[in-house]
């Protein structure tokens, strides 16, 4: 395994300066990038730390006791996050997802959720606020998160077999505790709950059917994610990707499925319903079927850099503006200008990239900008 690990180039250190344009770009909610894609979805990473060491995300060989996480003073405060989020919402964002690292490790996260849930979209509607978590702290926190205004959660779970799951999280965390966290979230009313499973050929592919059987009819939507070449440390190889089409075939052979229409534009998951009407599954085919053409997602890193694509190597430093002299109008204009210049569509080009580019030697880590 270690012979496949690529030395980490610390992309957190480099950043693009976010400038305030000379002419203001008013926030009309109608912003488009160079490909006409609107800005609708903001993913905010609230910490770069995690209590798991999933090999596809934070392999132990890199994220060891000597790894330098961001110092606390570099992290955006809740007030800074909310101020930035308000400008994104004015530009048309309708959905905010909190992520990380493990977002529930950030102290007093409920306070941020309270602040964000007070924001209103350009149509004066509440935002859709959600959170992606490994579930380890959900039993402890579900009720407080709900009370603060969180609507739903997505829980990552890569298998039901305890040995397989403990090996994948690489910190020996038991599957029963994550299942208990999901139950706590359901009890607290944090639904509809989604469960995300990253599928790695040869590692947890034997968990596809047990996971489908377990969540069928439970009200939880299970989504299978293709293992992605994100970051620079996981030693990604195409032969470890199990295409979503194969996941659907395997499930369909035992539990017949019918394809469903997308529920929203820009949705990442393709939906399949059980033919007997007992719920649905989703597949997220970031590798085998690019969905860049309607990608409406922006990502704000833990230290306030705006990333326009999961596979970008650099982010635009908004923290410098927030901690500098910029007023809200200037901050909104800077965000508007950055989005208007966006032309990212990495997944559409993946197959034609040179091999060293497709192993991502210069990309930021998923644990730093969130999923
Ligand atoms: N710690 C939280 C969790 O695991 O849900 C939130 C952050 S995690 C980076 C967000 C999502 O990214 C998780 O569902 C995780 O499985 C997924 N992820 C991380 N690395 C990935 C990779 N190389 N390919 C596909 N999905 C990945
Ligand atoms: Fe942690 Fe989530 Fe990454 Fe796993 S996927 S190491 S739980 S941040
Ligand atoms: Fe969006 Fe980049 Fe993913 Fe394409 S590769 S869908 S642009 S995040």
mmCIF file of C-alpha atoms in Angstrom, residues 15-187:
data_model
loop_
_atom_site.group_PDB
_atom_site.id
_atom_site.type_symbol
_atom_site.label_atom_id
_atom_site.label_comp_id
_atom_site.label_asym_id
_atom_site.label_seq_id
_atom_site.Cartn_x
_atom_site.Cartn_y
_atom_site.Cartn_z
ATOM 1 C CA UNK A 15 -4.042 30.421 -2.698
ATOM 2 C CA UNK A 16 -5.434 32.870 -5.191
ATOM 3 C CA UNK A 17 -6.006 36.412 -4.059
ATOM 4 C CA UNK A 18 -9.685 37.326 -4.078
ATOM 5 C CA UNK A 19 -10.015 40.860 -5.427
ATOM 6 C CA UNK A 20 -12.801 43.364 -5.104
ATOM 7 C CA UNK A 21 -13.744 44.325 -8.690
ATOM 8 C CA UNK A 22 -13.763 48.013 -9.609
ATOM 9 C CA UNK A 23 -17.383 47.844 -10.697
ATOM 10 C CA UNK A 24 -19.729 46.270 -8.170
ATOM 11 C CA UNK A 25 -21.426 43.009 -9.130
ATOM 12 C CA UNK A 26 -24.841 43.260 -7.491
ATOM 13 C CA UNK A 27 -26.164 40.083 -5.872
ATOM 14 C CA UNK A 28 -29.295 39.386 -7.902
ATOM 15 C CA UNK A 29 -29.496 35.653 -7.285
ATOM 16 C CA UNK A 30 -29.008 35.146 -11.036
ATOM 17 C CA UNK A 31 -25.253 34.672 -11.190
ATOM 18 C CA UNK A 32 -23.896 32.364 -13.906
ATOM 19 C CA UNK A 33 -20.381 31.030 -14.599
ATOM 20 C CA UNK A 34 -18.719 30.896 -18.052
ATOM 21 C CA UNK A 35 -20.792 27.816 -18.870
ATOM 22 C CA UNK A 36 -24.032 29.388 -17.648
ATOM 23 C CA UNK A 37 -24.139 27.311 -14.472
ATOM 24 C CA UNK A 38 -25.907 29.016 -11.547
ATOM 25 C CA UNK A 39 -24.624 29.073 -7.963
ATOM 26 C CA UNK A 40 -27.034 27.093 -5.786
ATOM 27 C CA UNK A 41 -25.145 24.851 -3.383
ATOM 28 C CA UNK A 42 -22.478 25.856 -0.841
ATOM 29 C CA UNK A 43 -20.445 23.247 1.031
ATOM 30 C CA UNK A 44 -18.681 24.546 4.090
ATOM 31 C CA UNK A 45 -15.848 22.656 5.749
ATOM 32 C CA UNK A 46 -15.796 23.479 9.463
ATOM 33 C CA UNK A 47 -12.721 21.471 10.459
ATOM 34 C CA UNK A 48 -9.830 19.657 8.792
ATOM 35 C CA UNK A 49 -9.649 17.107 11.630
ATOM 36 C CA UNK A 50 -11.282 13.712 11.845
ATOM 37 C CA UNK A 51 -11.468 10.820 14.303
ATOM 38 C CA UNK A 52 -11.495 8.266 11.419
ATOM 39 C CA UNK A 53 -8.685 7.413 9.014
ATOM 40 C CA UNK A 54 -10.590 6.115 5.971
ATOM 41 C CA UNK A 55 -7.825 5.037 3.600
ATOM 42 C CA UNK A 56 -9.479 6.722 0.599
ATOM 43 C CA UNK A 57 -9.578 10.075 2.401
ATOM 44 C CA UNK A 58 -7.130 10.448 5.329
ATOM 45 C CA UNK A 59 -4.678 7.541 5.094
ATOM 46 C CA UNK A 60 -2.793 6.942 8.356
ATOM 47 C CA UNK A 61 0.544 7.037 6.572
ATOM 48 C CA UNK A 62 0.058 10.780 5.928
ATOM 49 C CA UNK A 63 -2.408 11.862 8.596
ATOM 50 C CA UNK A 64 -0.286 10.611 11.483
ATOM 51 C CA UNK A 65 0.639 12.200 14.818
ATOM 52 C CA UNK A 66 3.052 14.584 13.096
ATOM 53 C CA UNK A 67 0.545 15.906 10.574
ATOM 54 C CA UNK A 68 0.135 19.683 10.862
ATOM 55 C CA UNK A 69 -3.546 20.544 11.046
ATOM 56 C CA UNK A 70 -4.578 24.169 10.693
ATOM 57 C CA UNK A 71 -4.052 26.215 13.856
ATOM 58 C CA UNK A 72 -7.291 27.451 15.427
ATOM 59 C CA UNK A 73 -6.584 31.072 14.497
ATOM 60 C CA UNK A 74 -6.605 30.106 10.804
ATOM 61 C CA UNK A 75 -10.123 28.675 10.981
ATOM 62 C CA UNK A 76 -13.014 30.916 10.041
ATOM 63 C CA UNK A 77 -15.060 31.844 13.090
ATOM 64 C CA UNK A 78 -18.804 31.124 13.033
ATOM 65 C CA UNK A 79 -19.461 34.833 12.509
ATOM 66 C CA UNK A 80 -17.064 34.913 9.550
ATOM 67 C CA UNK A 81 -18.660 31.802 8.029
ATOM 68 C CA UNK A 82 -22.140 33.274 8.398
ATOM 69 C CA UNK A 83 -21.084 36.589 6.903
ATOM 70 C CA UNK A 84 -19.597 34.858 3.861
ATOM 71 C CA UNK A 85 -22.572 32.478 3.570
ATOM 72 C CA UNK A 86 -24.950 35.461 3.555
ATOM 73 C CA UNK A 87 -23.273 36.805 0.398
ATOM 74 C CA UNK A 88 -23.483 33.402 -1.282
ATOM 75 C CA UNK A 89 -27.175 33.209 -0.449
ATOM 76 C CA UNK A 90 -27.699 36.666 -1.962
ATOM 77 C CA UNK A 91 -26.106 35.279 -5.145
ATOM 78 C CA UNK A 92 -28.607 32.419 -5.308
ATOM 79 C CA UNK A 93 -27.423 29.677 -2.941
ATOM 80 C CA UNK A 94 -30.371 27.676 -1.614
ATOM 81 C CA UNK A 95 -28.626 24.783 0.065
ATOM 82 C CA UNK A 96 -25.789 24.648 2.593
ATOM 83 C CA UNK A 97 -24.001 21.459 3.558
ATOM 84 C CA UNK A 98 -21.643 21.433 6.536
ATOM 85 C CA UNK A 99 -18.783 19.021 6.168
ATOM 86 C CA UNK A 100 -15.115 18.520 7.007
ATOM 87 C CA UNK A 101 -13.073 16.571 8.223
ATOM 88 C CA UNK A 102 -15.621 15.399 10.730
ATOM 89 C CA UNK A 103 -17.937 18.391 11.260
ATOM 90 C CA UNK A 104 -19.234 17.170 14.620
ATOM 91 C CA UNK A 105 -15.717 17.562 16.035
ATOM 92 C CA UNK A 106 -16.060 21.358 15.722
ATOM 93 C CA UNK A 107 -17.052 22.654 19.163
ATOM 94 C CA UNK A 108 -20.481 24.289 19.552
ATOM 95 C CA UNK A 109 -21.450 23.623 15.934
ATOM 96 C CA UNK A 110 -25.088 24.198 16.953
ATOM 97 C CA UNK A 111 -24.298 27.911 17.256
ATOM 98 C CA UNK A 112 -23.252 28.053 13.594
ATOM 99 C CA UNK A 113 -26.367 26.126 12.575
ATOM 100 C CA UNK A 114 -28.535 28.602 14.477
ATOM 101 C CA UNK A 115 -26.868 31.502 12.672
ATOM 102 C CA UNK A 116 -27.172 29.897 9.235
ATOM 103 C CA UNK A 117 -30.779 28.894 9.719
ATOM 104 C CA UNK A 118 -31.708 32.556 10.229
ATOM 105 C CA UNK A 119 -30.649 33.321 6.612
ATOM 106 C CA UNK A 120 -33.304 33.509 3.875
ATOM 107 C CA UNK A 121 -32.964 32.773 0.145
ATOM 108 C CA UNK A 122 -33.560 35.458 -2.486
ATOM 109 C CA UNK A 123 -37.137 34.109 -2.596
ATOM 110 C CA UNK A 124 -37.408 34.682 1.154
ATOM 111 C CA UNK A 125 -37.462 30.970 1.942
ATOM 112 C CA UNK A 126 -35.461 29.158 4.630
ATOM 113 C CA UNK A 127 -32.270 27.508 3.405
ATOM 114 C CA UNK A 128 -31.980 23.767 3.058
ATOM 115 C CA UNK A 129 -29.315 23.064 5.712
ATOM 116 C CA UNK A 130 -27.737 19.664 6.003
ATOM 117 C CA UNK A 131 -24.585 18.017 7.314
ATOM 118 C CA UNK A 132 -22.414 15.078 6.268
ATOM 119 C CA UNK A 133 -20.961 13.064 9.136
ATOM 120 C CA UNK A 134 -19.302 9.752 9.851
ATOM 121 C CA UNK A 135 -22.018 9.255 12.488
ATOM 122 C CA UNK A 136 -19.686 8.548 15.399
ATOM 123 C CA UNK A 137 -20.955 11.488 17.481
ATOM 124 C CA UNK A 138 -24.565 11.551 16.316
ATOM 125 C CA UNK A 139 -26.035 9.815 19.359
ATOM 126 C CA UNK A 140 -24.561 12.565 21.513
ATOM 127 C CA UNK A 141 -25.444 15.497 19.270
ATOM 128 C CA UNK A 142 -28.561 14.713 17.190
ATOM 129 C CA UNK A 143 -31.113 16.408 19.460
ATOM 130 C CA UNK A 144 -29.067 19.614 19.854
ATOM 131 C CA UNK A 145 -28.454 19.812 16.095
ATOM 132 C CA UNK A 146 -32.165 19.479 15.385
ATOM 133 C CA UNK A 147 -33.035 22.102 17.992
ATOM 134 C CA UNK A 148 -30.555 24.510 16.380
ATOM 135 C CA UNK A 149 -32.338 24.252 13.017
ATOM 136 C CA UNK A 150 -30.555 21.442 11.165
ATOM 137 C CA UNK A 151 -33.048 19.692 8.904
ATOM 138 C CA UNK A 152 -31.354 16.474 7.913
ATOM 139 C CA UNK A 153 -28.102 14.547 7.896
ATOM 140 C CA UNK A 154 -26.160 12.343 5.523
ATOM 141 C CA UNK A 155 -24.199 9.607 7.251
ATOM 142 C CA UNK A 156 -21.205 7.923 5.631
ATOM 143 C CA UNK A 157 -21.096 4.163 6.163
ATOM 144 C CA UNK A 158 -18.986 1.837 4.050
ATOM 145 C CA UNK A 159 -20.253 -1.551 5.160
ATOM 146 C CA UNK A 160 -22.346 -3.520 7.640
ATOM 147 C CA UNK A 161 -19.842 -6.229 8.418
ATOM 148 C CA UNK A 162 -18.041 -5.093 11.559
ATOM 149 C CA UNK A 163 -14.601 -6.320 10.458
ATOM 150 C CA UNK A 164 -14.885 -4.661 7.025
ATOM 151 C CA UNK A 165 -16.097 -1.391 8.556
ATOM 152 C CA UNK A 166 -13.407 -1.303 11.254
ATOM 153 C CA UNK A 167 -10.759 -1.873 8.579
ATOM 154 C CA UNK A 168 -12.155 0.885 6.347
ATOM 155 C CA UNK A 169 -12.301 3.527 9.078
ATOM 156 C CA UNK A 170 -8.873 2.256 10.211
ATOM 157 C CA UNK A 171 -9.426 3.296 13.827
ATOM 158 C CA UNK A 172 -11.320 0.117 14.795
ATOM 159 C CA UNK A 173 -14.621 1.987 15.186
ATOM 160 C CA UNK A 174 -17.560 -0.457 15.522
ATOM 161 C CA UNK A 175 -20.389 -0.418 12.986
ATOM 162 C CA UNK A 176 -22.996 -0.784 15.757
ATOM 163 C CA UNK A 177 -22.200 2.709 17.034
ATOM 164 C CA UNK A 178 -22.777 4.298 13.621
ATOM 165 C CA UNK A 179 -26.069 2.402 13.242
ATOM 166 C CA UNK A 180 -27.009 3.688 16.686
ATOM 167 C CA UNK A 181 -26.120 7.240 15.555
ATOM 168 C CA UNK A 182 -28.418 6.840 12.535
ATOM 169 C CA UNK A 183 -31.225 5.681 14.859
ATOM 170 C CA UNK A 184 -30.612 8.717 17.090
ATOM 171 C CA UNK A 185 -30.836 11.033 14.076
ATOM 172 C CA UNK A 186 -34.100 9.373 13.027
ATOM 173 C CA UNK A 187 -35.494 9.745 16.560
#
